[in-house]
Coordinates of C-alpha atoms in Angstrom, one line a residue:
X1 CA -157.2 -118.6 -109.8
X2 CA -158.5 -115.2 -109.6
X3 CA -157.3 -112.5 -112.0
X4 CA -154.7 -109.4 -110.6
X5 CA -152.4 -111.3 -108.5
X6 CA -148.8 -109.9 -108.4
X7 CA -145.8 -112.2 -107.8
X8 CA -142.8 -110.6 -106.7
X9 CA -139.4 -111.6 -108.1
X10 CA -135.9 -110.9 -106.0
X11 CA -132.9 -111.5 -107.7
X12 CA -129.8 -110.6 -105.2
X13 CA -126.9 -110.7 -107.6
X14 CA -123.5 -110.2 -107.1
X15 CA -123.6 -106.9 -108.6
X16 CA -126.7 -105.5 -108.1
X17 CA -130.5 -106.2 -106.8
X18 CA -132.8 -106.4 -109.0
X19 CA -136.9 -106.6 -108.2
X20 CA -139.8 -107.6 -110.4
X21 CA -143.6 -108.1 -109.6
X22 CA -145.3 -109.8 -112.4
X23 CA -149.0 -110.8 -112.7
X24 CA -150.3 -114.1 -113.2
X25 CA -149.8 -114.1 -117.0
X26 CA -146.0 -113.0 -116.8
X27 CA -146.7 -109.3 -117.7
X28 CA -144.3 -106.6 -115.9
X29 CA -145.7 -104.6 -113.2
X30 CA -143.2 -102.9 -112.0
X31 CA -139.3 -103.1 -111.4
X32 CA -136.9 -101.9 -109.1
X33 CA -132.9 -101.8 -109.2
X34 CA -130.1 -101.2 -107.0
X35 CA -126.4 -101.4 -107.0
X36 CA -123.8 -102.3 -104.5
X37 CA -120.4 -103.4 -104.8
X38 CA -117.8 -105.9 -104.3
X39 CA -114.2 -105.3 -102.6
X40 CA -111.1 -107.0 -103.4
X41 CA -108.6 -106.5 -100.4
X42 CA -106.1 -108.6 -102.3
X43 CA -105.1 -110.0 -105.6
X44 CA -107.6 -112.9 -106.4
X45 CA -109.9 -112.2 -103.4
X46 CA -113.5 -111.0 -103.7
X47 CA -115.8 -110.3 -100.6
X48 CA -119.2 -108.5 -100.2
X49 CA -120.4 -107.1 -97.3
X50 CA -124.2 -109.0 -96.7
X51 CA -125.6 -105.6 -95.3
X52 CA -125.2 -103.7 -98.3
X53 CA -127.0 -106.4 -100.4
X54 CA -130.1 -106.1 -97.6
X55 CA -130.1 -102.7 -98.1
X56 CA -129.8 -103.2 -102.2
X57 CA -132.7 -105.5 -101.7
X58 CA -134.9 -103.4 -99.5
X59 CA -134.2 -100.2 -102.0
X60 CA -134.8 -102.4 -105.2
X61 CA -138.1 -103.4 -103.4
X62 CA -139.1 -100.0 -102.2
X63 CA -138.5 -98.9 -106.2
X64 CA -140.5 -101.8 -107.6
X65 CA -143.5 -101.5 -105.1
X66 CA -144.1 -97.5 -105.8
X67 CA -143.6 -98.4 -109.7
X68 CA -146.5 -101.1 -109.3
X69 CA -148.2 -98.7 -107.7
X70 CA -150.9 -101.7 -106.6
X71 CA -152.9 -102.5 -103.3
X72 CA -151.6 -104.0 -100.9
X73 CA -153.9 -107.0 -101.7
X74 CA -153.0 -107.6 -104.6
X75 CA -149.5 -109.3 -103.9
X76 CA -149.8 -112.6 -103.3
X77 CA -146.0 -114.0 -103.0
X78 CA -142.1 -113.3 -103.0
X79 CA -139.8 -115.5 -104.7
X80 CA -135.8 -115.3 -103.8
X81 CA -133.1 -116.2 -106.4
X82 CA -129.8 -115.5 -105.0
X83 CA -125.9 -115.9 -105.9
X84 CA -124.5 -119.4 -105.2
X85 CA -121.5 -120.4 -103.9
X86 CA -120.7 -117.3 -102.2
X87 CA -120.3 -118.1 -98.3
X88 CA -121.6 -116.5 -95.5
X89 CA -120.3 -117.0 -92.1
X90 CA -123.0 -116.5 -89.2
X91 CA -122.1 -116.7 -85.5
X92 CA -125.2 -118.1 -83.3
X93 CA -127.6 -114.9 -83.7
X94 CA -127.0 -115.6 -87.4
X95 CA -125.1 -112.0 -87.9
X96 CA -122.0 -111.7 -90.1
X97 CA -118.7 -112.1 -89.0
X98 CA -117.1 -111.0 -91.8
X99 CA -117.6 -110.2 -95.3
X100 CA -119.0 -113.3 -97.4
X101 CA -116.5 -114.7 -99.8
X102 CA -117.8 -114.3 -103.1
X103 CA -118.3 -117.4 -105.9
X104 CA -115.8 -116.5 -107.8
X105 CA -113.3 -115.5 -105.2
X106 CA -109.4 -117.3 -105.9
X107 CA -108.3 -117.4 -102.3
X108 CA -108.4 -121.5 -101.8
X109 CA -106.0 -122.4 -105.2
X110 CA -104.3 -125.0 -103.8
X111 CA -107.2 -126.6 -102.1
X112 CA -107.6 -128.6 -105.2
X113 CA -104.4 -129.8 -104.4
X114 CA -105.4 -130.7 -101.2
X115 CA -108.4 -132.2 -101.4
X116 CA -107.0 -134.6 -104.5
X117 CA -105.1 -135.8 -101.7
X118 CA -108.3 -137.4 -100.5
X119 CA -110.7 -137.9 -103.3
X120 CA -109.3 -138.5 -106.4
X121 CA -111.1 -135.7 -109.0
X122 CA -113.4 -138.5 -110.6
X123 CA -114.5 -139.8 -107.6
X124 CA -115.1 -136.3 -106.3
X125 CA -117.5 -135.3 -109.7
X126 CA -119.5 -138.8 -109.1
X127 CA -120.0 -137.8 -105.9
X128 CA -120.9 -134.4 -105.7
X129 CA -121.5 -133.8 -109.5
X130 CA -118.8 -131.0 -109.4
X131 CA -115.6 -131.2 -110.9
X132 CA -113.1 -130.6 -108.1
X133 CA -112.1 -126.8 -108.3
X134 CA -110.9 -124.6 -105.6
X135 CA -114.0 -122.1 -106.7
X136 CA -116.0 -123.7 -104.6
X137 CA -117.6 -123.3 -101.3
X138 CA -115.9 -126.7 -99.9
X139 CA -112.2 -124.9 -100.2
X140 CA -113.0 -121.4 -99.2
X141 CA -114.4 -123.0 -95.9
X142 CA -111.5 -125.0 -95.7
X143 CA -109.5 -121.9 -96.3
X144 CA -110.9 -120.4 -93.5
X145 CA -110.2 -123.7 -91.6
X146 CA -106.3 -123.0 -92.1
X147 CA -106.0 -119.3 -92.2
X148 CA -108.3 -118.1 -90.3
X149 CA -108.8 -120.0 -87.0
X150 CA -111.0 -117.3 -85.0
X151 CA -113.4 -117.1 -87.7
X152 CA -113.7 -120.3 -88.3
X153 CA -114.0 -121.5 -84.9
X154 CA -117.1 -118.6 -83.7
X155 CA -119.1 -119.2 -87.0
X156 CA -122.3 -121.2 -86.2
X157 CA -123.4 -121.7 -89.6
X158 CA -121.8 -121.6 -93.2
X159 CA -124.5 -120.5 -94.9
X160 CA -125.7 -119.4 -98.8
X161 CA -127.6 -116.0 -99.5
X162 CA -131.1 -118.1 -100.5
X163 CA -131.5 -119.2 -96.5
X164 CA -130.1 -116.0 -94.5
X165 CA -131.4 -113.0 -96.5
X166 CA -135.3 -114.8 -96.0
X167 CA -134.2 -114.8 -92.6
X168 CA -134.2 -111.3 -93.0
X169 CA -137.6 -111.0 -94.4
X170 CA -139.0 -113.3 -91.6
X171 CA -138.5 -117.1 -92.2
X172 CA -139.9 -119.3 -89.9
X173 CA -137.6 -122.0 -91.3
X174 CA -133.8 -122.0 -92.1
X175 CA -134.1 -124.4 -94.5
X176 CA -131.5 -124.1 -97.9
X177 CA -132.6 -126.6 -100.7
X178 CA -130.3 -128.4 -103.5
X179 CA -131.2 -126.0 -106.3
X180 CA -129.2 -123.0 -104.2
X181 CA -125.7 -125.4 -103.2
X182 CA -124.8 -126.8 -106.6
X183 CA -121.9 -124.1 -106.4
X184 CA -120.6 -125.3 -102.8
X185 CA -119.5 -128.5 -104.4
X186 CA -120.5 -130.3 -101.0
X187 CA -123.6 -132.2 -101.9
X188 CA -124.1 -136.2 -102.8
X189 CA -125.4 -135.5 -106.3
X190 CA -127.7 -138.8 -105.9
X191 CA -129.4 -137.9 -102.8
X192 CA -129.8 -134.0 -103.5
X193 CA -128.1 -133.5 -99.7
X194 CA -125.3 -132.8 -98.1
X195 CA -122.3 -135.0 -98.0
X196 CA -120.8 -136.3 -95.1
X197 CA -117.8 -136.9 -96.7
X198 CA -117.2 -133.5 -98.3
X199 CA -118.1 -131.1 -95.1
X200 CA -115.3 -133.4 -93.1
X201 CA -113.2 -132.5 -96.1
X202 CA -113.8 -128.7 -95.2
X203 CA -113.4 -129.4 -91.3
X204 CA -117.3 -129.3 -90.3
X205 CA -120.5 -131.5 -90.0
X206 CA -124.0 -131.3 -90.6
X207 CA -125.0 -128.8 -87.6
X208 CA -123.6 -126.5 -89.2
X209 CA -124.6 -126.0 -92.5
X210 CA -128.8 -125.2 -92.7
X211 CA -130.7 -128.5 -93.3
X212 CA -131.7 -129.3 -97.5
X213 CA -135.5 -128.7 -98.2
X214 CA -137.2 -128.0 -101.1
X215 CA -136.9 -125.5 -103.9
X216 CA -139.9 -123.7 -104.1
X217 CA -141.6 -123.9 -100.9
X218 CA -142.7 -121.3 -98.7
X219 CA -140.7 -120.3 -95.6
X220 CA -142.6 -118.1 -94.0
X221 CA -144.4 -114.7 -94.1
X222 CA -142.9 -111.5 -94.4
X223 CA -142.6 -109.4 -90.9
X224 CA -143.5 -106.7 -90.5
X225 CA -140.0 -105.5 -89.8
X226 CA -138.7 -106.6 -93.2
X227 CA -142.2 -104.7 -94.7
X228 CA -141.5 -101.6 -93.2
X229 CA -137.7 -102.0 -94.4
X230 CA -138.9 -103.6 -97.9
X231 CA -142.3 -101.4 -99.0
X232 CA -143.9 -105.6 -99.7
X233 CA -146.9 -106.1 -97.5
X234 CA -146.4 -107.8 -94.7
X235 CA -148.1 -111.1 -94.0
X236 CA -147.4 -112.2 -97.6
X237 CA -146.1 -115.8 -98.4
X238 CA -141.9 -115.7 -99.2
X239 CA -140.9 -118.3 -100.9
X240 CA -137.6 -120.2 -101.4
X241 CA -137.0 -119.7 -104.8
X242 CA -133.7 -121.5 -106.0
X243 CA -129.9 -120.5 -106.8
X244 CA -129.7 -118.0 -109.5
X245 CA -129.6 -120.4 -112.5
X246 CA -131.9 -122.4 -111.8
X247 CA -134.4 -119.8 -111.4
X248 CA -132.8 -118.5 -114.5
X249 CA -133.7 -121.8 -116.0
X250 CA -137.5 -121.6 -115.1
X251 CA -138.1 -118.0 -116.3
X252 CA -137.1 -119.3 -119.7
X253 CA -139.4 -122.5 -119.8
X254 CA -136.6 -125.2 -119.3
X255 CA -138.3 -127.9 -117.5
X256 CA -137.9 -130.3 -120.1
X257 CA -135.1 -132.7 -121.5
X258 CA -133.2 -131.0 -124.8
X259 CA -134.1 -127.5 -123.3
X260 CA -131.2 -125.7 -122.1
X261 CA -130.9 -122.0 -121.3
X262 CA -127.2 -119.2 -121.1
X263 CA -128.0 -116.2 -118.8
X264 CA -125.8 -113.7 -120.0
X265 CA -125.6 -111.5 -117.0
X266 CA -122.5 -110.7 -114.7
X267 CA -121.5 -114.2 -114.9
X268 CA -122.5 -116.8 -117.6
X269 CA -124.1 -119.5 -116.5
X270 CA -125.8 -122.0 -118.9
X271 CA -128.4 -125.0 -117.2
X272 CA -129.9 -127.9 -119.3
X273 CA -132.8 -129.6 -118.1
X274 CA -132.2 -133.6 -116.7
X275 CA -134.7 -136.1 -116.3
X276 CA -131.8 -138.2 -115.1
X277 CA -128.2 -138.4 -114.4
X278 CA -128.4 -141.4 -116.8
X279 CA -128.6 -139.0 -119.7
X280 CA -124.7 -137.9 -118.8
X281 CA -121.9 -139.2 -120.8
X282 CA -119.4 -136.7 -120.2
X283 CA -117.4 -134.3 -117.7
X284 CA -117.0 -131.8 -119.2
X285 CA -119.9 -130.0 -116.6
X286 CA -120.8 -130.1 -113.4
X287 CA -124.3 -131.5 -112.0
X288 CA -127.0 -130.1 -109.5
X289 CA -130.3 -130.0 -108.3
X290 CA -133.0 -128.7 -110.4
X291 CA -135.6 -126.2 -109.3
X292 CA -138.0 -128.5 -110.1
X293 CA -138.5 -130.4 -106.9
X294 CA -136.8 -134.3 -107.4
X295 CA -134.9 -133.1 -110.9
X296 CA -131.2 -132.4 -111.8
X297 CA -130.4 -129.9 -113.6
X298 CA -126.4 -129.8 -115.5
X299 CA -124.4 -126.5 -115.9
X300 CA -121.5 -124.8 -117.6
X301 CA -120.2 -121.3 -116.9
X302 CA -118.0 -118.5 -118.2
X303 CA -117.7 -115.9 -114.9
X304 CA -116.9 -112.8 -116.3
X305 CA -119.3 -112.3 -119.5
X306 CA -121.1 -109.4 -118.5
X307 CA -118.6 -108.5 -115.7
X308 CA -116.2 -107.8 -118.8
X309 CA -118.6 -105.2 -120.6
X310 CA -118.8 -104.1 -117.3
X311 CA -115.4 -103.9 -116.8
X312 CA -115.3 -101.6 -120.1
X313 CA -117.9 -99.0 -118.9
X314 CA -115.8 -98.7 -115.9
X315 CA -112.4 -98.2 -116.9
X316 CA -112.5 -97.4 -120.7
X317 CA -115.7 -96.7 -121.4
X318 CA -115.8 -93.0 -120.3
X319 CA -116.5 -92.3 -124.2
X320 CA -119.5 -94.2 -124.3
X321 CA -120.8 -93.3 -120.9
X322 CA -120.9 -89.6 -121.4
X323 CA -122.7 -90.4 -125.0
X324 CA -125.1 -92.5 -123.4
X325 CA -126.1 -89.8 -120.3
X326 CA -126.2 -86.8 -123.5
X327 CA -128.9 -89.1 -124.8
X328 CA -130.5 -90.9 -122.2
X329 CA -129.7 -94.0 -123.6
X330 CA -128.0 -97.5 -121.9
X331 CA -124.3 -97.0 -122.1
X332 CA -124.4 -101.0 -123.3
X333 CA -126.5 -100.2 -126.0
X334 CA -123.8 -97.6 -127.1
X335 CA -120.9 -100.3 -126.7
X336 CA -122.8 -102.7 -128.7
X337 CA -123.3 -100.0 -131.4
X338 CA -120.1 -98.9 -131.6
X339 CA -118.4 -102.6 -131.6
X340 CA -121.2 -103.5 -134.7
X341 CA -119.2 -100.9 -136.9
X342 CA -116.5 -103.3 -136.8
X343 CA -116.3 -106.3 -139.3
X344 CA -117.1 -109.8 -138.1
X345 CA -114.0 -111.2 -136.7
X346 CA -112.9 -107.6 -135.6
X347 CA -109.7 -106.7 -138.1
X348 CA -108.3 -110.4 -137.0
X349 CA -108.6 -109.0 -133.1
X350 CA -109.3 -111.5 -130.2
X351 CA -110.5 -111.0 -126.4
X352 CA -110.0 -113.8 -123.5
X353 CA -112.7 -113.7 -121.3
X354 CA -111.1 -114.6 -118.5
X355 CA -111.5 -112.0 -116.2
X356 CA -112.4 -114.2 -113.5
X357 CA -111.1 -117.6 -114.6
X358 CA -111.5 -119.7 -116.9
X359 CA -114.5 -122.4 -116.2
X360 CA -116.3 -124.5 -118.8
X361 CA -114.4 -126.7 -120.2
X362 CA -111.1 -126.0 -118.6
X363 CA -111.3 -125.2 -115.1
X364 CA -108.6 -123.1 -114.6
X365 CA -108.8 -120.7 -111.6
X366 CA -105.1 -118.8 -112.8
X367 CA -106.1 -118.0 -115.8
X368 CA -106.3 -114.4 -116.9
X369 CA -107.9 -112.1 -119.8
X370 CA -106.9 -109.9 -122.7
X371 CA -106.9 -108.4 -126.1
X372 CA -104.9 -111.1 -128.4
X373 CA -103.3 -109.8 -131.7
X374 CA -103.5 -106.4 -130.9
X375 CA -101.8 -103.7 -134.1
X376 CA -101.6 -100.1 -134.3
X377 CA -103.8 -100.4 -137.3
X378 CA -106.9 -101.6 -134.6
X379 CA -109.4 -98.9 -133.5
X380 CA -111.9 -98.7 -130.3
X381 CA -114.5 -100.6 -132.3
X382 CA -112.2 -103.7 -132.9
X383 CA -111.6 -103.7 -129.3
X384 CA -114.9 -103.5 -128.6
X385 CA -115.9 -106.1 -131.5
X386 CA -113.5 -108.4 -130.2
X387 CA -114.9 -107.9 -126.9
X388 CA -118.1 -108.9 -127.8
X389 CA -117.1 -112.1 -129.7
X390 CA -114.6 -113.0 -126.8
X391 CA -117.5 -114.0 -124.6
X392 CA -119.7 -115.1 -127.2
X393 CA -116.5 -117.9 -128.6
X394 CA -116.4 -118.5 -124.5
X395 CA -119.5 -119.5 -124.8
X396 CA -119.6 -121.6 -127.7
X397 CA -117.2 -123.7 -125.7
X398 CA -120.0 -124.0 -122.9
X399 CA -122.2 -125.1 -125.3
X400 CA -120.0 -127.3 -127.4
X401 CA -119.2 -129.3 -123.7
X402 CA -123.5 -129.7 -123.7
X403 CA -123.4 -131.2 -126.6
X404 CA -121.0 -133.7 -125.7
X405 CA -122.0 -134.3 -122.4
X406 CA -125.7 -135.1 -123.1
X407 CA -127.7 -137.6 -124.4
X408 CA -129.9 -136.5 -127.4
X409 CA -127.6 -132.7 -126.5
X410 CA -129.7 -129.9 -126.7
X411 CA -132.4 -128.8 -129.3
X412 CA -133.7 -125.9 -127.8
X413 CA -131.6 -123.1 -126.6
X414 CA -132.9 -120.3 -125.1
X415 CA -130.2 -116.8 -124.9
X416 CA -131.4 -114.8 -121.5
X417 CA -130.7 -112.1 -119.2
X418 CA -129.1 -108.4 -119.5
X419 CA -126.7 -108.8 -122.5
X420 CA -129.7 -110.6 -124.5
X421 CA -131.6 -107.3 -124.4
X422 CA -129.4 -106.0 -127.6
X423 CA -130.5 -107.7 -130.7
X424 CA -127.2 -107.2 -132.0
X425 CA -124.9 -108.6 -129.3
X426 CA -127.4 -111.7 -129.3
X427 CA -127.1 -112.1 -132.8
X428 CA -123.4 -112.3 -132.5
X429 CA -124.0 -114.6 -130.1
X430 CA -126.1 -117.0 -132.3
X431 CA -123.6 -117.0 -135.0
X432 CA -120.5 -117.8 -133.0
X433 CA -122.5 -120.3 -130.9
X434 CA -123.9 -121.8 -134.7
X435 CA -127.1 -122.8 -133.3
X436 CA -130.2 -121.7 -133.9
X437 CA -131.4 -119.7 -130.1
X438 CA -134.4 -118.1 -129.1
X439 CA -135.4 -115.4 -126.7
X440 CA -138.3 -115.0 -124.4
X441 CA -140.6 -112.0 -123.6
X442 CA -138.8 -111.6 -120.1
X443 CA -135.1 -111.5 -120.7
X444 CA -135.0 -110.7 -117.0
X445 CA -135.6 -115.0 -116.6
X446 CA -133.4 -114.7 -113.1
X447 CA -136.5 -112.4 -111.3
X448 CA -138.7 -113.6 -113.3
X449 CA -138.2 -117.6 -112.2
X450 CA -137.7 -116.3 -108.5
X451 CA -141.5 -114.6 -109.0
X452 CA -142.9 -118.0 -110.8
X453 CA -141.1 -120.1 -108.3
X454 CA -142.8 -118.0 -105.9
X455 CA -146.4 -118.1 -107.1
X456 CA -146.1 -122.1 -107.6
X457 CA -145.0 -122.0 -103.7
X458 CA -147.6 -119.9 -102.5
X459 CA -149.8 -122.0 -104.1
X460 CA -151.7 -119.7 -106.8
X461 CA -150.8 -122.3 -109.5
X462 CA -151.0 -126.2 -108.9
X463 CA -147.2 -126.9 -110.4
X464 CA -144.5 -125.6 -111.5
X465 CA -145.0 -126.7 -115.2
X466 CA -148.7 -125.0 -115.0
X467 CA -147.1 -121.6 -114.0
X468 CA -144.3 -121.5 -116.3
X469 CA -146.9 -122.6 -119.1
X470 CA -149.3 -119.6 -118.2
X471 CA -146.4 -117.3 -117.3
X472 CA -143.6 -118.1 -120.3
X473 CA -144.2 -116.7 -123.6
X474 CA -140.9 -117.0 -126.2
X475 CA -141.0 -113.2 -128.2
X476 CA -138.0 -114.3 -131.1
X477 CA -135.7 -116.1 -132.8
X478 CA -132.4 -116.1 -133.8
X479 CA -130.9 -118.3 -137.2
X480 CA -126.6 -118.1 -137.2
X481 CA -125.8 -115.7 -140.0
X482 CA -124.3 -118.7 -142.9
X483 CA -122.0 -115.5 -144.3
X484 CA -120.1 -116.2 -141.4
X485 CA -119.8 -119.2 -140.0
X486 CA -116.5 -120.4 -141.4
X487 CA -114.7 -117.3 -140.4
X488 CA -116.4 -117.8 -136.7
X489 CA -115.4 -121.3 -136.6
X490 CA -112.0 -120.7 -137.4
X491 CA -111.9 -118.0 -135.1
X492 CA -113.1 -120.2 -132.5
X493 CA -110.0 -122.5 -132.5
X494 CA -107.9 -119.5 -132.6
X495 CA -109.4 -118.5 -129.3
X496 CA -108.8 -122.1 -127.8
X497 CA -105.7 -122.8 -129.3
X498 CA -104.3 -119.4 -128.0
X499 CA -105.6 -120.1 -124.4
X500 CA -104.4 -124.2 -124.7
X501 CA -101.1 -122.6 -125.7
X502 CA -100.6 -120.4 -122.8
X503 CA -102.1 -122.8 -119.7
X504 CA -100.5 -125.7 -120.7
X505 CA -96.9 -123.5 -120.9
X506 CA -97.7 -122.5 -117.3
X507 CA -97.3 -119.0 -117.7
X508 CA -101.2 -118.1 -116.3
X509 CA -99.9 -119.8 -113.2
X510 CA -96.6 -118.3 -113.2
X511 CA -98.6 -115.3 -113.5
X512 CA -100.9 -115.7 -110.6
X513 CA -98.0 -116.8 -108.6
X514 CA -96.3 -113.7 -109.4
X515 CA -99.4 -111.2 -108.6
X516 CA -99.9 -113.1 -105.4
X517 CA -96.7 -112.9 -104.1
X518 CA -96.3 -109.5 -105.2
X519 CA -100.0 -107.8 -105.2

């Protein structure tokens, strides 16, 4: 292929869009960000209003288009990662009806009741590869299906983010692909489509859901509508590119067996490579479609890992936030500073980071957050110490289900997006986790595997291994401090023991019954 091609990465998060172009050796051209929100009208519920994320994606592209500051012939693709398992509900003209339900929106709890009452919970995993949780797609539609009769009844077509925001850009298809459902929880693991079985669970068929393609492959050109709107060329190839982890997973290289990769962005997500559903010997995760056309791919998540430093800036991080503007520095950097003054194991402090649930290995939607073993003798860094290592013992749960759960486990883990960028909160994350991790070049891997995804689509690059080969470069290399790693692990069954403690008394349920009822 010819030299000075740009790819163009979209990554439409939950909390932000973010836009990359990249050239055909995986250098950054230029980037673009943008914020936008999510509401919560009541206690548990999270929506998003779709038009604010097209307009997040149209500014992000608009900033990463004048920062490339290229010709207009030198872009060759787009590339769309996008959140999973949040639900949009079209009516025939495919415009919104309402704001989409977020993925990690608590609304359907007692769906999981419900649909036990029809598929046992191991049936349902074999089936869909999901553990049955009412954090899925399947119960929010059949929420809808129950409490919201008008809405239910005029929307044409349940729909992810992947298929309706390339209908904005100008699809000629409305095609989703396995890769972008694995967090509906209504596909027939073995056949990478939909099931039957689980959309008359949720009260709907086939017609109207978009039909399962392929990841990767183009759907279209961009019009000339979404170009003006965008700044992107129009006429350029756009590209499905997969659900957010599994584009995750091909900007870091995993496309083979024993590679495995933990995005630490708003949510953490971490995706293993699977040759087969053979290699599974556990349940501990839940299975999906790989980005690699014909794979699988097996996850495990923690849903508020960034969200929670997030969380911080937001409400108590005023301290940090007016440091970081004095200076011009990231405000995360600054927390991360600040926390590393306080000793491994922060003063015997421990943070839940449950925010959003509880996921990997657990399950449980009720559960809720929180400082553990707080004393007046515990300063700001200790919080923020025990913030830090709240997500990273979260994670070592993720990962301690992966090595349980697969064959042969997994020899080569790769630490990527936004909370990866501080050598210092990745390092606590390599000692807490205990295995050795490496970083690549790109710690962006979300955008990035959207933009590789979209190159291999567009067909500048014959598969997907040969782009991620000339695209991929690993920068580091993280080895768990020893000093350590007996006060970590005995941390670490503090943290569970503490959260076993609490679910299995009932009290997160009696207090999300409570909030509910009362909130």
């Amino acid at each position: 292929m010819s030299a000075g091609q740009a790819f163009v990465g979209i990554d439409a998060g939950t909390t932000g869009c973010t836009v990359m172009i990249f050239d055909e050796n995986g250098k950054r051209l230029g980037q673009g960000y943008q914020e936008y929100p999510c509401t919560s009208p009541r206690a548990g519920w999270i929506e998003q209003d779709a038009e604010a994320v097209w307009d997040g994606i149209c500014a992000a592209s608009k900033a990463a288009v004048a920062a490339a500051n290229l010709p207009a012939s030198a872009y060759r693709s787009v590339g769309l990662s996008s959140q999973r398992g949040t639900v949009l509900m079209l009516d025939e003209n495919k415009h919104n009806l309402m704001p989409s339900v977020v993925w990690n929106d608590g609304r359907a709890l007692k769906y999981q009741e419900e649909f036990a009452k029809e598929i046992s919970p191991e049936d349902y995993q074999t089936h869909t590869g999901m553990q049955l949780s009412p954090l899925w797609t399947a119960a929010k539609i059949a929420w809808l299906r129950d409490n919201d009769r008008d809405v239910f009844s005029r929307t044409r077509w349940f729909a992810n983010g992947q298929e309706y925001f390339l209908h904005r850009m100008g699809a000629e298809e409305w095609v989703t692909d396995p890769a972008s459902l694995t967090l509906n929880g209504m596909m027939e693991i073995g056949k990478l489509d939909w099931s039957d079985r689980i959309l008359a669970l949720c009260g709907i068929d086939r017609d109207r859901v978009p039909p399962v393609g392929i990841p990767s492959g183009q759907a279209g050109t961009l019009s000339a509508t979404a170009a003006a709107e965008t700044g992107l060329p129009a006429g350029i190839p756009i590209c499905r590119g997969a659900g957010d982890q599994q584009c995750a997973a091909i900007g870091a290289g995993v496309v083979s067996q024993g590679q495995a990769e933990f995005t630490v962005g708003t949510a953490g997500v971490m995706v293993a490579h699977l040759d087969s559903l053979d290699r599974i010997q556990g349940r501990n995760l839940w299975w999906g479609g790989h980005a690699v056309p014909g794979a699988w791919d097996i996850e495990g998540g923690a849903f508020a890992l960034g969200a929670s430093l997030k969380w911080w800036r937001d409400n108590l991080g005023a301290t940090e936030q007016i440091a970081a503007d004095t200076i011009g520095e990231s405000v995360y950097a600054l927390m991360v500073n600040k926390a590393l003054t306080a000793p491994a194991g922060a003063n015997g402090l421990l943070f839940h980071s449950f925010l959003a649930s509880q996921v990997t290995p657990y399950y449980d939607a009720a559960s809720r957050g929180g400082w553990i073993g707080l004393g007046l003798y515990h300063d700001r860094a200790d919080m923020l110490r025990a913030l830090l290592e709240g997500c990273a013992h979260e994670m070592r749960m993720v990962v301690d289900s992966f090595q349980s759960d697969i064959k042969g486990g997994i020899t080569d883990l790769r630490l990527t997006g936004g909370g990866t960028k501080s050598d210092g909160f990745a390092q606590v994350m390599t000692d807490i986790i205990g295995q050795p991790t490496k970083v690549t070049r790109e710690r962006e891997c979300t955008v990035f595997g959207a933009a590789i995804l979209g190159a291999f689509g567009s067909g500048a690059f014959s598969s997907i291994g040969d782009a991620v080969e000339a695209m991929v470069n690993v920068e580091g290399e993280f080895e768990p401090n020893q000093s350590t790693k007996e006060l970590y692990d005995e941390a670490n069954g503090i943290y569970r023991g503490m959260y076993e403690a609490i679910a299995k008394g009932g009290q997160y349920q009696k207090l999300n019954d409570f909030s509910t009822r009362n909130f």
